[in-house]
Structures are given as C-alpha cells and as structure tokens.
Coordinates of C-alpha atoms in Angstrom, one line a residue:
Chain A
M1 CA 100.9 90.1 120.7
D2 CA 97.6 90.0 119.0
K3 CA 95.7 86.8 119.0
N4 CA 94.7 85.6 115.5
E5 CA 91.0 85.9 116.2
L6 CA 88.0 87.9 115.2
W7 CA 86.8 90.8 117.4
C8 CA 83.3 92.2 116.7
G9 CA 82.4 95.7 117.9
T10 CA 81.5 99.3 116.9
V11 CA 83.3 102.4 115.8
E12 CA 82.9 103.8 119.4
N13 CA 84.6 100.9 121.2
F14 CA 87.3 100.1 118.6
D15 CA 90.0 101.3 120.9
N16 CA 89.2 98.2 123.1
C17 CA 89.8 95.9 120.1
S18 CA 91.6 92.6 120.9
G19 CA 92.4 90.1 118.1
S20 CA 94.0 90.7 114.8
V21 CA 90.8 91.2 112.8
A22 CA 88.1 93.6 113.8
L23 CA 84.6 93.5 112.3
I24 CA 82.8 96.7 112.9
K25 CA 79.1 97.0 112.3
I26 CA 77.7 100.5 111.5
E27 CA 73.9 100.8 111.7
N28 CA 73.8 104.5 112.6
D29 CA 76.2 107.3 111.6
P30 CA 78.8 107.9 114.4
D31 CA 79.6 111.4 115.6
V32 CA 82.1 113.2 113.4
S33 CA 84.5 113.3 116.4
E34 CA 84.2 109.5 116.8
A35 CA 84.8 109.1 113.1
E36 CA 88.0 111.2 113.3
K37 CA 89.2 109.1 116.3
F38 CA 88.5 105.9 114.3
I39 CA 90.4 107.2 111.3
S40 CA 93.5 107.9 113.3
L41 CA 93.3 104.5 115.1
T42 CA 92.7 102.5 111.9
G43 CA 95.3 104.5 110.0
T44 CA 98.1 103.3 112.3
S45 CA 96.7 99.8 113.3
L46 CA 98.2 96.6 112.0
K47 CA 94.9 94.9 112.5
T48 CA 92.7 94.0 109.5
V49 CA 89.6 96.2 109.9
V50 CA 86.4 95.2 108.3
L51 CA 83.2 97.3 108.2
Y52 CA 79.7 96.1 107.8
I53 CA 77.3 98.9 106.9
K54 CA 73.5 98.9 107.0
G55 CA 71.0 101.5 105.8
K56 CA 71.4 105.1 104.6
R57 CA 74.7 106.5 105.8
S58 CA 76.3 109.9 105.4
L59 CA 79.6 111.8 106.0
P60 CA 80.8 110.3 109.3
T61 CA 80.4 106.7 108.0
L62 CA 82.1 107.7 104.7
L63 CA 85.0 109.0 106.8
C64 CA 85.2 105.7 108.8
M65 CA 85.4 103.8 105.4
G66 CA 88.6 105.6 104.4
K67 CA 91.2 103.8 106.4
V68 CA 89.6 100.3 106.7
D69 CA 90.6 97.3 104.7
L70 CA 87.4 95.6 103.7
I71 CA 83.8 97.0 103.4
Y72 CA 80.7 94.9 103.1
L73 CA 77.2 96.3 102.7
D74 CA 73.7 95.4 103.5
E75 CA 71.5 95.4 100.4
N76 CA 69.8 98.6 101.5
A77 CA 73.0 100.6 102.1
E78 CA 73.3 104.0 100.5
F79 CA 75.7 106.8 100.8
F80 CA 75.3 110.6 100.6
I81 CA 76.6 113.9 102.0
T82 CA 74.0 116.2 103.4
Q83 CA 74.0 120.0 102.7
N84 CA 74.7 120.6 106.4
Q85 CA 77.7 118.3 106.4
I86 CA 79.4 120.2 103.5
D87 CA 80.5 122.9 106.0
D88 CA 82.3 120.1 108.1
I89 CA 84.4 119.0 105.2
N90 CA 88.0 120.1 105.6
I91 CA 91.2 119.3 103.6
R92 CA 91.9 116.2 105.9
F93 CA 88.4 114.8 105.3
L94 CA 88.8 115.4 101.6
S95 CA 92.0 113.5 101.5
V96 CA 90.4 110.6 103.4
L97 CA 87.4 110.5 101.1
S98 CA 89.4 110.9 97.9
S99 CA 91.6 107.9 99.0
F100 CA 88.8 105.5 98.1
I101 CA 86.2 107.5 96.2
N102 CA 86.9 108.6 92.6
R103 CA 87.3 112.4 92.7
Y104 CA 84.6 112.9 90.0
I105 CA 82.1 110.9 92.0
L106 CA 83.1 112.7 95.2
T107 CA 82.6 116.1 93.4
D108 CA 79.1 114.9 92.3
M109 CA 78.2 113.8 95.9
I110 CA 79.3 117.2 97.3
Y111 CA 77.9 119.5 94.6
T112 CA 74.7 117.7 93.6
G113 CA 73.9 115.6 96.6
R114 CA 74.3 112.4 94.5
I115 CA 73.2 109.3 96.4
I116 CA 75.4 106.2 95.8
S117 CA 73.5 103.0 96.2
G118 CA 75.2 99.9 97.7
Y119 CA 75.4 98.3 94.3
D120 CA 77.0 101.4 92.7
A121 CA 79.5 101.5 95.7
V122 CA 80.6 97.9 94.8
K123 CA 80.8 98.7 91.1
L124 CA 82.9 101.9 91.9
G125 CA 85.3 100.0 94.1
I126 CA 84.1 101.8 97.2
A127 CA 83.0 98.6 98.9
N128 CA 83.8 94.9 98.4
S129 CA 80.4 93.3 98.1
I130 CA 76.8 93.2 99.3
T131 CA 76.0 90.4 101.7
C132 CA 74.1 89.7 104.9
Y133 CA 75.7 90.1 108.4
P134 CA 75.8 86.4 109.5
N135 CA 77.5 85.5 106.2
I136 CA 80.2 88.0 106.7
V137 CA 80.8 87.0 110.3
N138 CA 81.3 83.4 109.3
R139 CA 83.5 84.3 106.3
I140 CA 85.7 86.7 108.2
K141 CA 85.9 84.4 111.2
K142 CA 87.2 81.6 109.0
Q143 CA 89.7 83.9 107.2
S144 CA 91.0 85.5 110.4
E145 CA 92.1 82.2 111.8
N146 CA 95.8 81.5 111.2
L147 CA 96.9 84.8 109.7
P148 CA 100.5 85.1 108.8
F149 CA 102.9 87.9 109.9
A150 CA 103.1 88.9 106.2
L151 CA 99.5 90.1 106.1
K152 CA 100.1 92.6 108.9
L153 CA 103.1 93.9 107.1
L154 CA 101.1 94.0 103.8
K155 CA 98.5 96.2 105.5
K156 CA 101.1 98.6 106.7
I157 CA 103.0 98.9 103.5
S158 CA 99.8 99.2 101.4
S159 CA 98.8 102.2 103.4
I160 CA 102.3 103.7 103.1
N161 CA 102.6 103.0 99.4
N162 CA 99.3 104.8 98.7
S163 CA 101.1 108.1 99.0
L164 CA 104.5 107.2 97.4
S165 CA 105.8 107.3 93.9
E166 CA 106.1 103.9 92.1
A167 CA 109.9 103.8 92.6
D168 CA 109.6 104.5 96.4
A169 CA 106.7 102.2 96.8
R170 CA 108.7 99.4 95.2
F171 CA 111.6 100.0 97.5
V172 CA 109.4 99.8 100.6
E173 CA 107.8 96.7 99.2
R174 CA 111.2 95.1 98.5
M175 CA 112.3 95.8 102.1
A176 CA 109.1 94.3 103.5
F177 CA 109.3 91.3 101.1
A178 CA 112.9 90.6 102.2
F179 CA 111.9 91.1 105.9
T180 CA 109.3 88.3 105.6
F181 CA 112.2 85.9 105.0
C182 CA 113.3 86.6 108.5
S183 CA 109.9 85.3 109.9
S184 CA 109.1 81.9 111.1
D185 CA 105.8 82.1 109.2
Q186 CA 107.7 82.2 105.8
K187 CA 109.4 78.8 106.6
E188 CA 106.2 77.3 107.9
G189 CA 104.1 78.6 104.9
M190 CA 106.5 77.4 102.3
S191 CA 107.1 74.0 104.0
A192 CA 103.3 73.5 104.4
F193 CA 102.8 74.3 100.7
L194 CA 105.5 71.8 99.6
E195 CA 104.2 69.2 102.0
K196 CA 100.6 69.9 100.8
R197 CA 99.3 70.6 104.3
R198 CA 97.6 73.5 106.0
P199 CA 100.1 76.0 107.5
E200 CA 100.2 76.7 111.2
F201 CA 101.2 80.4 111.4
K202 CA 102.4 82.0 114.6
G203 CA 102.0 85.5 113.4
K204 CA 105.7 86.3 113.7
Chain B
M1 CA 113.9 74.1 84.4
S2 CA 112.5 77.3 82.7
K3 CA 113.2 78.5 79.2
V4 CA 112.2 81.7 77.5
F5 CA 111.6 81.6 73.8
A6 CA 111.2 84.7 71.7
R7 CA 109.9 85.0 68.1
Q8 CA 109.2 88.0 65.9
S9 CA 106.4 88.3 63.5
K10 CA 106.7 91.5 61.5
R11 CA 106.5 94.3 64.1
I12 CA 105.1 92.0 66.9
G13 CA 107.5 90.2 69.3
W14 CA 106.2 87.2 71.2
I15 CA 107.9 86.1 74.4
Y16 CA 107.0 82.6 75.7
V17 CA 107.9 81.3 79.1
Y18 CA 108.1 77.5 79.3
H19 CA 108.8 75.5 82.5
D20 CA 108.7 71.8 82.8
T21 CA 107.0 72.1 86.2
F22 CA 103.4 73.3 86.4
P23 CA 102.5 76.1 87.0
N24 CA 105.5 77.9 85.3
P25 CA 107.4 79.1 88.4
V26 CA 109.8 82.0 87.9
S27 CA 113.4 81.6 88.8
F28 CA 116.4 84.0 88.8
K29 CA 117.3 82.6 85.4
T30 CA 113.8 83.2 84.0
L31 CA 113.8 86.8 85.2
H32 CA 117.2 87.4 83.6
S33 CA 116.0 85.8 80.3
L34 CA 112.8 87.9 80.4
V35 CA 114.9 91.1 80.9
R36 CA 117.0 90.2 77.8
A37 CA 114.0 89.2 75.7
F38 CA 112.1 92.5 76.5
G39 CA 115.3 94.5 75.9
G40 CA 115.9 92.7 72.6
F41 CA 112.4 93.5 71.3
S42 CA 112.3 97.0 72.7
E43 CA 112.2 98.7 69.3
L44 CA 109.3 96.7 68.0
D45 CA 105.7 98.0 68.0
V46 CA 104.1 95.4 70.2
I47 CA 105.5 92.8 72.6
I48 CA 103.3 89.9 73.8
L49 CA 104.3 87.9 76.9
T50 CA 102.7 84.6 77.5
G51 CA 103.2 81.2 79.1
V52 CA 103.4 77.8 77.4
G53 CA 100.9 75.2 78.5
K54 CA 98.1 75.7 81.1
S55 CA 99.8 78.4 83.0
F56 CA 100.9 82.0 82.2
L57 CA 103.4 82.2 85.0
S58 CA 103.3 81.7 88.7
G59 CA 105.3 83.5 91.3
A60 CA 108.7 82.2 92.3
N61 CA 109.6 78.6 92.7
I62 CA 108.6 77.8 96.3
S63 CA 111.2 75.0 96.7
D64 CA 113.9 77.5 95.6
M65 CA 112.6 80.2 97.9
L66 CA 112.2 78.0 101.0
N67 CA 115.9 78.6 102.0
F68 CA 116.2 82.2 100.8
D69 CA 117.6 84.5 103.4
Y70 CA 117.0 88.3 103.5
K71 CA 119.7 89.0 101.0
D72 CA 118.4 86.4 98.4
A73 CA 114.9 87.8 98.8
W74 CA 116.2 91.3 98.3
E75 CA 118.0 90.4 95.1
F76 CA 115.1 88.4 93.7
S77 CA 112.8 91.4 94.3
A78 CA 115.4 93.8 92.8
L79 CA 115.7 91.6 89.7
N80 CA 112.0 91.7 89.2
E81 CA 112.1 95.5 89.5
L82 CA 114.7 95.5 86.7
L83 CA 112.3 93.5 84.6
S84 CA 109.4 95.9 85.4
N85 CA 111.6 98.8 84.5
T86 CA 112.7 97.1 81.3
I87 CA 109.1 96.5 80.3
K88 CA 108.2 100.1 81.1
Q89 CA 111.1 101.5 79.0
C90 CA 110.2 99.4 76.0
K91 CA 109.1 101.6 73.1
A92 CA 106.6 98.8 72.2
I93 CA 103.1 98.4 73.7
T94 CA 103.4 95.5 76.0
I95 CA 100.6 93.0 76.4
A96 CA 100.4 90.1 78.9
A97 CA 98.5 87.3 77.2
I98 CA 97.3 85.2 80.2
N99 CA 96.6 81.8 78.9
G100 CA 95.9 80.0 82.2
Y101 CA 97.0 80.2 85.8
C102 CA 98.3 83.6 86.9
F103 CA 99.3 83.5 90.6
G104 CA 101.4 85.6 93.0
G105 CA 104.2 87.5 91.4
A106 CA 102.9 86.6 87.9
N107 CA 100.1 89.2 88.5
D108 CA 102.8 91.8 89.2
I109 CA 104.6 91.0 86.0
A110 CA 101.3 91.2 84.1
L111 CA 100.5 94.5 85.8
A112 CA 103.9 95.9 84.7
C113 CA 102.6 95.4 81.1
D114 CA 100.5 98.1 79.4
M115 CA 97.6 95.7 78.8
R116 CA 96.4 92.3 79.9
V117 CA 94.2 89.9 78.0
A118 CA 93.2 86.5 79.2
G119 CA 91.7 83.2 78.0
K120 CA 88.3 82.2 79.4
D121 CA 89.9 79.5 81.5
A122 CA 92.5 81.8 83.1
L123 CA 92.6 82.0 86.9
F124 CA 94.0 84.7 89.0
G125 CA 95.1 84.9 92.6
H126 CA 97.5 86.7 94.9
T127 CA 98.0 84.1 97.5
G128 CA 101.5 85.0 98.8
A129 CA 100.2 85.4 102.4
N130 CA 99.2 81.8 102.3
I131 CA 102.8 80.8 102.1
G132 CA 103.9 83.4 104.7
I133 CA 105.2 86.1 102.4
L134 CA 103.9 89.1 100.5
T135 CA 104.4 90.0 96.9
G136 CA 107.8 91.6 96.4
W137 CA 107.4 92.5 92.8
G138 CA 105.3 95.7 92.9
G139 CA 101.9 94.2 93.7
T140 CA 101.2 96.3 96.7
Y141 CA 101.5 99.4 94.5
L142 CA 100.2 98.2 91.1
L143 CA 97.3 96.1 92.2
P144 CA 95.5 98.8 94.2
K145 CA 96.1 101.2 91.3
A146 CA 94.4 98.7 89.0
I147 CA 91.4 97.5 91.0
G148 CA 91.2 99.8 94.1
T149 CA 92.6 99.4 97.6
K150 CA 89.6 97.5 99.0
K151 CA 89.4 94.9 96.3
A152 CA 93.2 94.5 96.3
Y153 CA 93.2 93.9 100.0
E154 CA 90.4 91.4 99.7
L155 CA 92.5 89.4 97.2
F156 CA 95.5 89.3 99.5
F157 CA 93.4 88.6 102.6
S158 CA 90.9 86.1 101.3
K159 CA 93.3 84.0 99.2
K160 CA 90.4 84.2 96.6
R161 CA 90.9 82.9 93.1
L162 CA 89.3 85.0 90.3
T163 CA 88.0 83.7 87.0
A164 CA 88.8 85.6 83.8
Q165 CA 85.3 87.2 83.9
E166 CA 85.7 88.3 87.5
A167 CA 89.1 89.8 86.7
L168 CA 87.6 91.6 83.8
D169 CA 84.8 93.0 86.0
L170 CA 87.4 94.3 88.4
N171 CA 89.4 95.9 85.6
L172 CA 92.4 93.7 86.4
I173 CA 92.4 92.7 82.7
N174 CA 91.3 94.4 79.5
R175 CA 89.7 91.6 77.5
V176 CA 88.7 87.9 77.7
F177 CA 89.2 85.8 74.7
D178 CA 88.0 82.3 73.8
S179 CA 90.7 79.9 75.0
A180 CA 90.4 77.7 71.9
H181 CA 91.5 80.6 69.6
F182 CA 93.4 82.5 72.2
Y183 CA 96.6 83.3 70.4
S184 CA 95.0 84.3 67.1
E185 CA 92.6 86.6 69.0
V186 CA 95.6 88.1 70.9
N187 CA 97.3 88.6 67.6
Q188 CA 94.2 90.4 66.2
F189 CA 94.0 92.5 69.3
A190 CA 97.6 93.6 69.0
K191 CA 97.2 94.5 65.4
G192 CA 94.1 96.5 66.3
C193 CA 96.0 98.5 68.9
L194 CA 98.6 99.3 66.2
Q195 CA 96.1 100.4 63.7
R196 CA 94.2 102.6 66.1
V197 CA 97.2 104.4 67.6
K198 CA 99.5 105.6 64.8
K199 CA 101.4 108.0 67.1
G200 CA 101.9 105.0 69.5
R201 CA 105.2 105.8 71.2
A202 CA 104.7 109.4 72.3
L203 CA 101.3 108.6 73.6
L204 CA 102.4 105.5 75.3
N205 CA 105.1 107.3 77.2
A206 CA 102.6 109.9 78.3
I207 CA 100.2 107.2 79.5
R208 CA 102.9 105.4 81.4
A209 CA 103.9 108.6 83.1
I210 CA 100.4 109.1 84.6

C-alpha cells in the first residue's frame, strides 16, 4: 500500500515513485519516448501527480501535462510546438493534448506556432497557477498528508468519466460513491467532522 | 428538518430550501420535495432554486450519512440523479441562485441547473474528500466540464474554498450580484434571459444536448 507522503522526482524516474502524491519538476523537455512512457504510467496510476514546470517548454512537456492532476508554473513558463515537432504529432498525441487544451487554441499552436504564456495557460485552464517551487513543495506536502481512500477513487473515476456520456459517468460515480461507504475512511471522516476534530485517514 | 417552499410569480417559479440546521443539509426528503417542486414548475419559463438564510444548500446531512451502508448511499445518489434529470427535462430555464454557502453536493445540484448566479458573500467548496467520501451527485462529470479537469481536481484535492469572485473567474458561476439586493437582481436577471431568448425552449434543449 502507498504511504500517504510526497515523493519528488522527474519524468524519467517516475516509475520509481513511492508515496501517494508525486511532485515532478520539469526544467528541460524530456524525450518524446520518455513522455509517452510517462503518459501511460500516469494514465493508470492512482497517485496524485503534480507537475511543476519552468521555462519555455514544447511538445514533450505538453504531452506530460495531459494525464497529470495538477500543474503549477514558474512565472517564466511558456508553451509552444515547434515546426519540427508537428511531424511527431499522431492521433494519440492529439487526443492527449485536446484532453486539456481547448481545440481552437491547440489548432492555433499547431498551425501558427502560437506561444502560450504561463499566465494565459492559467487563464485557459491548462495549468492551475503560477508560483515558486518552494511554495508548491510546502503546499503539496501539507495537502498530501492524511489523504483519504476517496481521493484515489476520485482520480480514477475522473479520468474514466472524461470519455463517457453523462448518464454513464453518473453511473460510474454512483458506484464509486456507494463504494466509499464500505471504507473505514468514510466512518473516520464523518465521525471527525461531527466531533470537530482532524480526521486520521488510513487510505482504505 | 428541511422544508421546500415553492412560489410562482407570473412565469417565474421560485423554489426555496429551508433547513433549521445551518448550512441547509440535503436529506432524502429534501431531494424528493425538490423533484416534486421542479416537476410542478416544469411548464413555466424560468425556475429559480435558492436557499433560505446564509446558505444555498450543502451536501447531505453528515449525521444521517454516518451510518449509511452501500445500499443507502446508492439510493441517495440515485435520488439525486432523478433530481438532476428532472431539472434537465424542465422546459423552463433553471437558475441556481446561490445566496451563501454552497458545499459538496450542493455544487452538483447547482451545476445541474442551466445557469448559476451568486451573492458576493457566497462561498464554494467541494470538500467531500475531507469526510472520506467523494461527490455522488454528478460532480466528477459536471465540475470538470464547467471549470476544466485540472481546476476541478484542485478543488477536490486542496479542500479549497472559493469566493464568489473566484468562482466567477473559474466560470463556475455566471454572475455575481450584490448580496443586499440579491433576490431582486436575480429576478431582473431571469426577466432579462426571458426577453433576450424568445424561442427559449427549442434553443434550451439544443444547448442542454451539447
């Protein structure tokens, strides 16, 4: 079972991740093959994956952003797709990119080379916010302590629901909601709420 | 104990949820009453859902839910789905008028409406994970559609509370009104929607199908 703790690392060593929350710092674009491996790992993982991105980043970093949960940016972060990288874009990559970038913006990036600033990325919902690295480490460290089982479930069903119709997504959510009532964390969370104390989740 | 009051003013139906315990928790009974109220007003032009007091609605009553088993949870979630479907099938434009606290499943009920407006003092949060559960009322589908997957996950993960202005910036709500004149501004807003869209119903169905 995962420990409820923060693991800090890079895209390249994500497969060694221990802990239920992973904070990945990207300062240089990874190889496209590393990005592909990262997408498949994060796409199936129950861990909460957080990216912190610095500087001017292109296609491989954009791909890494597709399946993660939270994205924080350095104030100088920018995103673009180079002309050379356009040939690398296949249907699978397009589906990853269009899962978090509005298709009109994506078309603009591909056809005109539009550069998206960090501030625009936040405004467009591509990233969560702009902050400095030490701040984000402290914030995520605090939030990753004491994570309930429900959050792992939520991550999984959010990614499934993304590709379902509303009726199917509601059915999946209802099953997951009912399932949390079989967890010890539900009893602990609600008891703690009523007793006005901090819950002690076991993650199961 | 919760009560649902409904009143009609010309072609606008108002549905008020009152609970004697802050912050307006939703029970099986409340959900049944809401289904009936929305169903009863279905043929009007606009339906406005709001709370009485300092809270719009919150999620379920925690003391009721503490001893829920799998079956109770399933039924509670299914009942909310019935409410969402009833709201969706209304021929009227549905507006959630969020006058105060809007937590947990209340967000999901608000998101089931066509539009959301809030008073300046409104506060939003999706803090189900904090009590060991997740939203079972459509939030994992509706919230990412409204504000994007990353922002939605941040709300679930961080237990963050959003002010009305922050909710507006995230597109979670459509307008923020002065709390002192909230209901009259909501009324004006509803009348404005009616004047602007004469062919309301056909267009509304098309928008809901997107």
